[in-house]
mmCIF file of C-alpha atoms in Angstrom:
data_model
loop_
_atom_site.group_PDB
_atom_site.id
_atom_site.type_symbol
_atom_site.label_atom_id
_atom_site.label_comp_id
_atom_site.label_asym_id
_atom_site.label_seq_id
_atom_site.Cartn_x
_atom_site.Cartn_y
_atom_site.Cartn_z
ATOM 1 C CA MET B 40 17.213 -7.128 12.725
ATOM 2 C CA LYS B 41 15.037 -5.341 9.869
ATOM 3 C CA ASN B 42 16.853 -4.824 6.532
ATOM 4 C CA SER B 43 16.625 -1.460 5.149
ATOM 5 C CA VAL B 44 14.085 -2.500 2.521
ATOM 6 C CA GLU B 45 11.655 -4.147 5.382
ATOM 7 C CA SER B 46 12.067 -1.135 7.598
ATOM 8 C CA LEU B 47 11.316 1.560 5.262
ATOM 9 C CA LEU B 48 8.249 -0.277 3.769
ATOM 10 C CA ALA B 49 6.970 -1.399 6.868
ATOM 11 C CA HIS B 50 7.292 2.059 8.518
ATOM 12 C CA ASP B 51 5.451 3.393 5.352
ATOM 13 C CA HIS B 52 2.583 0.825 6.157
ATOM 14 C CA GLU B 53 2.075 2.193 9.688
ATOM 15 C CA GLU B 54 1.982 5.767 8.433
ATOM 16 C CA LEU B 55 -0.743 4.591 5.947
ATOM 17 C CA GLY B 56 -2.349 2.873 9.073
ATOM 18 C CA ARG B 57 -2.316 6.027 10.887
ATOM 19 C CA LEU B 58 -4.136 7.848 7.911
ATOM 20 C CA LEU B 59 -6.549 5.363 7.755
ATOM 21 C CA VAL B 60 -7.671 5.900 11.626
ATOM 22 C CA GLU B 61 -7.746 9.679 10.802
ATOM 23 C CA LEU B 62 -9.839 9.285 8.068
ATOM 24 C CA ASP B 63 -12.317 7.001 9.687
ATOM 25 C CA ALA B 64 -12.669 9.347 12.291
ATOM 26 C CA LYS B 65 -13.651 12.081 10.168
ATOM 27 C CA LEU B 66 -16.040 9.814 8.260
ATOM 28 C CA GLU B 67 -17.587 8.683 11.500
ATOM 29 C CA GLN B 68 -18.111 12.541 12.364
ATOM 30 C CA LEU B 69 -19.453 13.131 8.865
ATOM 31 C CA ASP B 70 -16.700 15.758 8.563
ATOM 32 C CA VAL B 71 -16.781 15.540 4.776
ATOM 33 C CA SER B 72 -14.306 18.341 3.874
ATOM 34 C CA GLU B 73 -11.561 16.701 6.093
ATOM 35 C CA ALA B 74 -12.504 13.078 5.309
ATOM 36 C CA PHE B 75 -12.076 14.015 1.483
ATOM 37 C CA LYS B 76 -8.688 15.711 2.084
ATOM 38 C CA LEU B 77 -7.710 12.500 4.261
ATOM 39 C CA LEU B 78 -9.034 10.152 1.503
ATOM 40 C CA ASP B 79 -7.067 12.151 -1.172
ATOM 41 C CA LEU B 80 -3.740 12.051 0.655
ATOM 42 C CA PHE B 81 -4.264 8.190 1.600
ATOM 43 C CA TRP B 82 -4.974 7.309 -1.991
ATOM 44 C CA ALA B 83 -1.884 9.242 -3.184
ATOM 45 C CA ARG B 84 0.466 7.884 -0.418
ATOM 46 C CA LEU B 85 -0.690 4.119 -1.112
ATOM 47 C CA ALA B 86 -0.463 4.973 -5.011
ATOM 48 C CA ILE B 87 3.332 5.883 -4.346
ATOM 49 C CA HIS B 88 3.800 2.952 -1.991
ATOM 50 C CA ILE B 89 2.325 0.536 -4.630
ATOM 51 C CA ARG B 90 4.641 2.284 -7.421
ATOM 52 C CA ALA B 91 7.783 1.854 -5.228
ATOM 53 C CA GLU B 92 7.067 -1.705 -4.803
ATOM 54 C CA ASN B 93 5.772 -2.481 -8.481
ATOM 55 C CA LEU B 94 8.846 -0.463 -10.030
ATOM 56 C CA HIS B 95 11.546 -1.816 -7.672
ATOM 57 C CA LEU B 96 10.905 -4.566 -5.006
ATOM 58 C CA PHE B 97 8.693 -6.968 -7.083
ATOM 59 C CA PRO B 98 10.677 -6.985 -10.261
ATOM 60 C CA ALA B 99 14.032 -7.479 -8.198
ATOM 61 C CA LEU B 100 12.436 -10.551 -6.596
ATOM 62 C CA ALA B 101 10.766 -11.845 -9.902
ATOM 63 C CA ASN B 102 13.748 -11.485 -11.593
ATOM 64 C CA THR B 103 15.775 -13.577 -9.367
ATOM 65 C CA THR B 104 17.195 -16.709 -10.667
ATOM 66 C CA ASP B 105 14.737 -19.522 -9.860
ATOM 67 C CA THR B 106 17.601 -21.471 -8.169
ATOM 68 C CA LEU B 107 17.872 -18.724 -5.454
ATOM 69 C CA PHE B 108 14.304 -19.553 -4.268
ATOM 70 C CA SER B 109 15.053 -22.758 -2.914
ATOM 71 C CA GLY B 110 12.125 -23.470 -0.471
ATOM 72 C CA LYS B 111 14.774 -24.143 2.242
ATOM 73 C CA GLY B 112 15.097 -21.601 5.469
ATOM 74 C CA LYS B 113 13.481 -18.429 4.910
ATOM 75 C CA LEU B 114 12.894 -18.618 1.195
ATOM 76 C CA PRO B 115 9.769 -20.044 -0.634
ATOM 77 C CA THR B 116 10.160 -22.088 -3.917
ATOM 78 C CA SER B 117 10.172 -20.084 -7.040
ATOM 79 C CA GLU B 118 6.573 -20.927 -7.782
ATOM 80 C CA GLU B 119 5.358 -20.006 -4.271
ATOM 81 C CA ALA B 120 7.160 -16.475 -4.589
ATOM 82 C CA HIS B 121 5.754 -15.753 -8.093
ATOM 83 C CA ASP B 122 2.329 -16.584 -6.792
ATOM 84 C CA LEU B 123 2.637 -14.615 -3.766
ATOM 85 C CA LEU B 124 3.888 -11.620 -5.932
ATOM 86 C CA SER B 125 0.974 -12.010 -8.318
ATOM 87 C CA ARG B 126 -1.441 -12.017 -5.253
ATOM 88 C CA LEU B 127 0.247 -8.879 -3.956
ATOM 89 C CA ARG B 128 -0.008 -7.219 -7.400
ATOM 90 C CA SER B 129 -3.886 -8.078 -7.722
ATOM 91 C CA ASP B 130 -4.353 -6.619 -4.210
ATOM 92 C CA HIS B 131 -2.693 -3.340 -5.389
ATOM 93 C CA ASP B 132 -4.845 -3.455 -8.486
ATOM 94 C CA TYR B 133 -7.995 -3.814 -6.077
ATOM 95 C CA PHE B 134 -6.720 -0.827 -3.758
ATOM 96 C CA MET B 135 -6.288 1.416 -6.554
ATOM 97 C CA LYS B 136 -9.562 0.982 -8.240
ATOM 98 C CA GLU B 137 -11.556 0.942 -5.168
ATOM 99 C CA LEU B 138 -10.023 4.036 -4.061
ATOM 100 C CA ALA B 139 -10.602 5.632 -7.381
ATOM 101 C CA THR B 140 -14.265 4.983 -7.088
ATOM 102 C CA LEU B 141 -14.525 6.230 -3.494
ATOM 103 C CA ILE B 142 -12.606 9.464 -4.312
ATOM 104 C CA LYS B 143 -15.132 10.239 -7.049
ATOM 105 C CA ALA B 144 -18.019 9.755 -4.627
ATOM 106 C CA MET B 145 -16.339 11.765 -1.916
ATOM 107 C CA ARG B 146 -15.769 14.454 -4.529
ATOM 108 C CA GLU B 147 -19.197 14.631 -5.442
ATOM 109 C CA ILE B 148 -20.519 14.702 -1.730
ATOM 110 C CA ALA B 149 -17.806 17.291 -1.047
ATOM 111 C CA LEU B 150 -18.938 19.632 -3.620
ATOM 112 C CA GLY B 151 -22.503 19.353 -2.396
ATOM 113 C CA GLN B 152 -23.689 17.469 -5.447
ATOM 114 C CA ASN B 153 -24.606 14.376 -3.413
ATOM 115 C CA ARG B 154 -24.751 14.609 0.209
ATOM 116 C CA HIS B 155 -26.451 12.014 2.212
ATOM 117 C CA ASP B 156 -25.313 10.399 5.560
ATOM 118 C CA LEU B 157 -26.249 6.924 4.140
ATOM 119 C CA GLU B 158 -23.586 7.509 1.133
ATOM 120 C CA ILE B 159 -20.903 8.628 3.734
ATOM 121 C CA HIS B 160 -21.798 5.615 5.787
ATOM 122 C CA GLU B 161 -21.306 3.284 2.577
ATOM 123 C CA ILE B 162 -17.996 4.860 1.811
ATOM 124 C CA ARG B 163 -16.860 4.294 5.461
ATOM 125 C CA SER B 164 -18.000 0.611 5.006
ATOM 126 C CA ARG B 165 -15.927 0.330 1.897
ATOM 127 C CA MET B 166 -13.212 1.838 3.455
ATOM 128 C CA ASN B 167 -13.145 -0.617 6.450
ATOM 129 C CA ALA B 168 -13.148 -3.461 3.638
ATOM 130 C CA ILE B 169 -10.099 -1.944 2.179
ATOM 131 C CA ARG B 170 -8.400 -1.483 5.447
ATOM 132 C CA GLU B 171 -9.113 -5.193 6.322
ATOM 133 C CA ARG B 172 -7.684 -6.493 2.804
ATOM 134 C CA LEU B 173 -4.771 -4.159 3.442
ATOM 135 C CA GLU B 174 -3.940 -5.531 6.887
ATOM 136 C CA LEU B 175 -3.732 -8.931 5.439
ATOM 137 C CA HIS B 176 -1.783 -7.773 2.549
ATOM 138 C CA ASN B 177 0.739 -5.853 4.772
ATOM 139 C CA VAL B 178 1.417 -9.152 6.864
ATOM 140 C CA LEU B 179 2.353 -10.922 3.557
ATOM 141 C CA GLU B 180 4.504 -8.300 2.418
ATOM 142 C CA GLU B 181 6.125 -7.753 5.858
ATOM 143 C CA GLU B 182 6.697 -11.411 6.875
ATOM 144 C CA ARG B 183 7.575 -12.592 3.482
ATOM 145 C CA ALA B 184 8.495 -10.357 0.554
ATOM 146 C CA TYR B 185 10.164 -7.570 2.411
ATOM 147 C CA ARG B 186 12.380 -10.118 4.072
ATOM 148 C CA TRP B 187 13.611 -11.791 0.954
ATOM 149 C CA PRO B 188 16.138 -9.308 -0.217
ATOM 150 C CA THR B 189 18.481 -9.768 2.473
ATOM 151 C CA VAL B 190 18.496 -13.548 1.990
ATOM 152 C CA LEU B 191 18.845 -13.470 -1.849
ATOM 153 C CA PHE B 192 21.025 -10.292 -2.230
ATOM 154 C CA ASP B 193 24.282 -8.986 -1.100
ATOM 155 C CA GLU B 194 24.187 -5.941 1.387
ATOM 156 C CA ALA B 195 25.143 -3.393 -1.471
ATOM 157 C CA THR B 196 22.238 -4.746 -3.652
ATOM 158 C CA VAL B 197 19.894 -4.309 -0.711
ATOM 159 C CA ASN B 198 20.980 -0.880 0.218
ATOM 160 C CA ARG B 199 20.654 0.197 -3.614
ATOM 161 C CA LEU B 200 17.146 -1.281 -3.471
ATOM 162 C CA GLY B 201 16.309 0.511 -0.323
ATOM 163 C CA GLN B 202 17.676 3.865 -1.900
ATOM 164 C CA ARG B 203 15.409 3.512 -4.954
ATOM 165 C CA LEU B 204 12.311 2.572 -2.906
ATOM 166 C CA LYS B 205 12.901 5.425 -0.442
ATOM 167 C CA GLN B 206 13.286 8.029 -3.547
ATOM 168 C CA GLU B 207 9.839 6.761 -5.007
ATOM 169 C CA LEU B 208 8.343 7.152 -1.550
ATOM 170 C CA ASP B 209 9.577 10.668 -1.135
ATOM 171 C CA ASN B 210 8.008 11.615 -4.563
ATOM 172 C CA LEU B 211 4.720 12.953 -3.372
ATOM 173 C CA PRO B 212 2.425 14.840 -5.905
ATOM 174 C CA PRO B 213 2.981 18.565 -5.540
ATOM 175 C CA ARG B 214 -0.233 19.311 -4.056
ATOM 176 C CA PHE B 215 0.710 17.590 -0.996
ATOM 177 C CA THR B 216 4.066 19.391 -0.638
#
């Protein structure tokens, strides 16, 4: 059975994945206006997801005493855990930087300043690269980092962590509410 942290964040991955499918369809149709709206929403939603992990989940895991990461059973060694968290943070940086670049390009296209089908094709190609890396990233999180809290912490701590994560995920920018 999934813990509250795992369920919440895995569900958010699914929602983000659906947004990517919608975005890809609009890019394929060359529907610049709708594609830009979906890209902006995806960027904001992913930023919120990343913020939740970076502010709450990752510090909780990183600040766990090294002795709890035993390398036995479902847990890695402390070094393996810290290496994974570092890789996940690096992915987060990549996603945000790449999406910021694509937002700028799509904004220019949407405003009619720079519309070429080839450029939209390039944005779609770069979004596919993001999607592929995000899929691998999500597997690492879902199969590893999201499962660790129930092994490391008591139920009350896991529930508090889940509540803090949910509060972050529910904090959409006003333009989307």
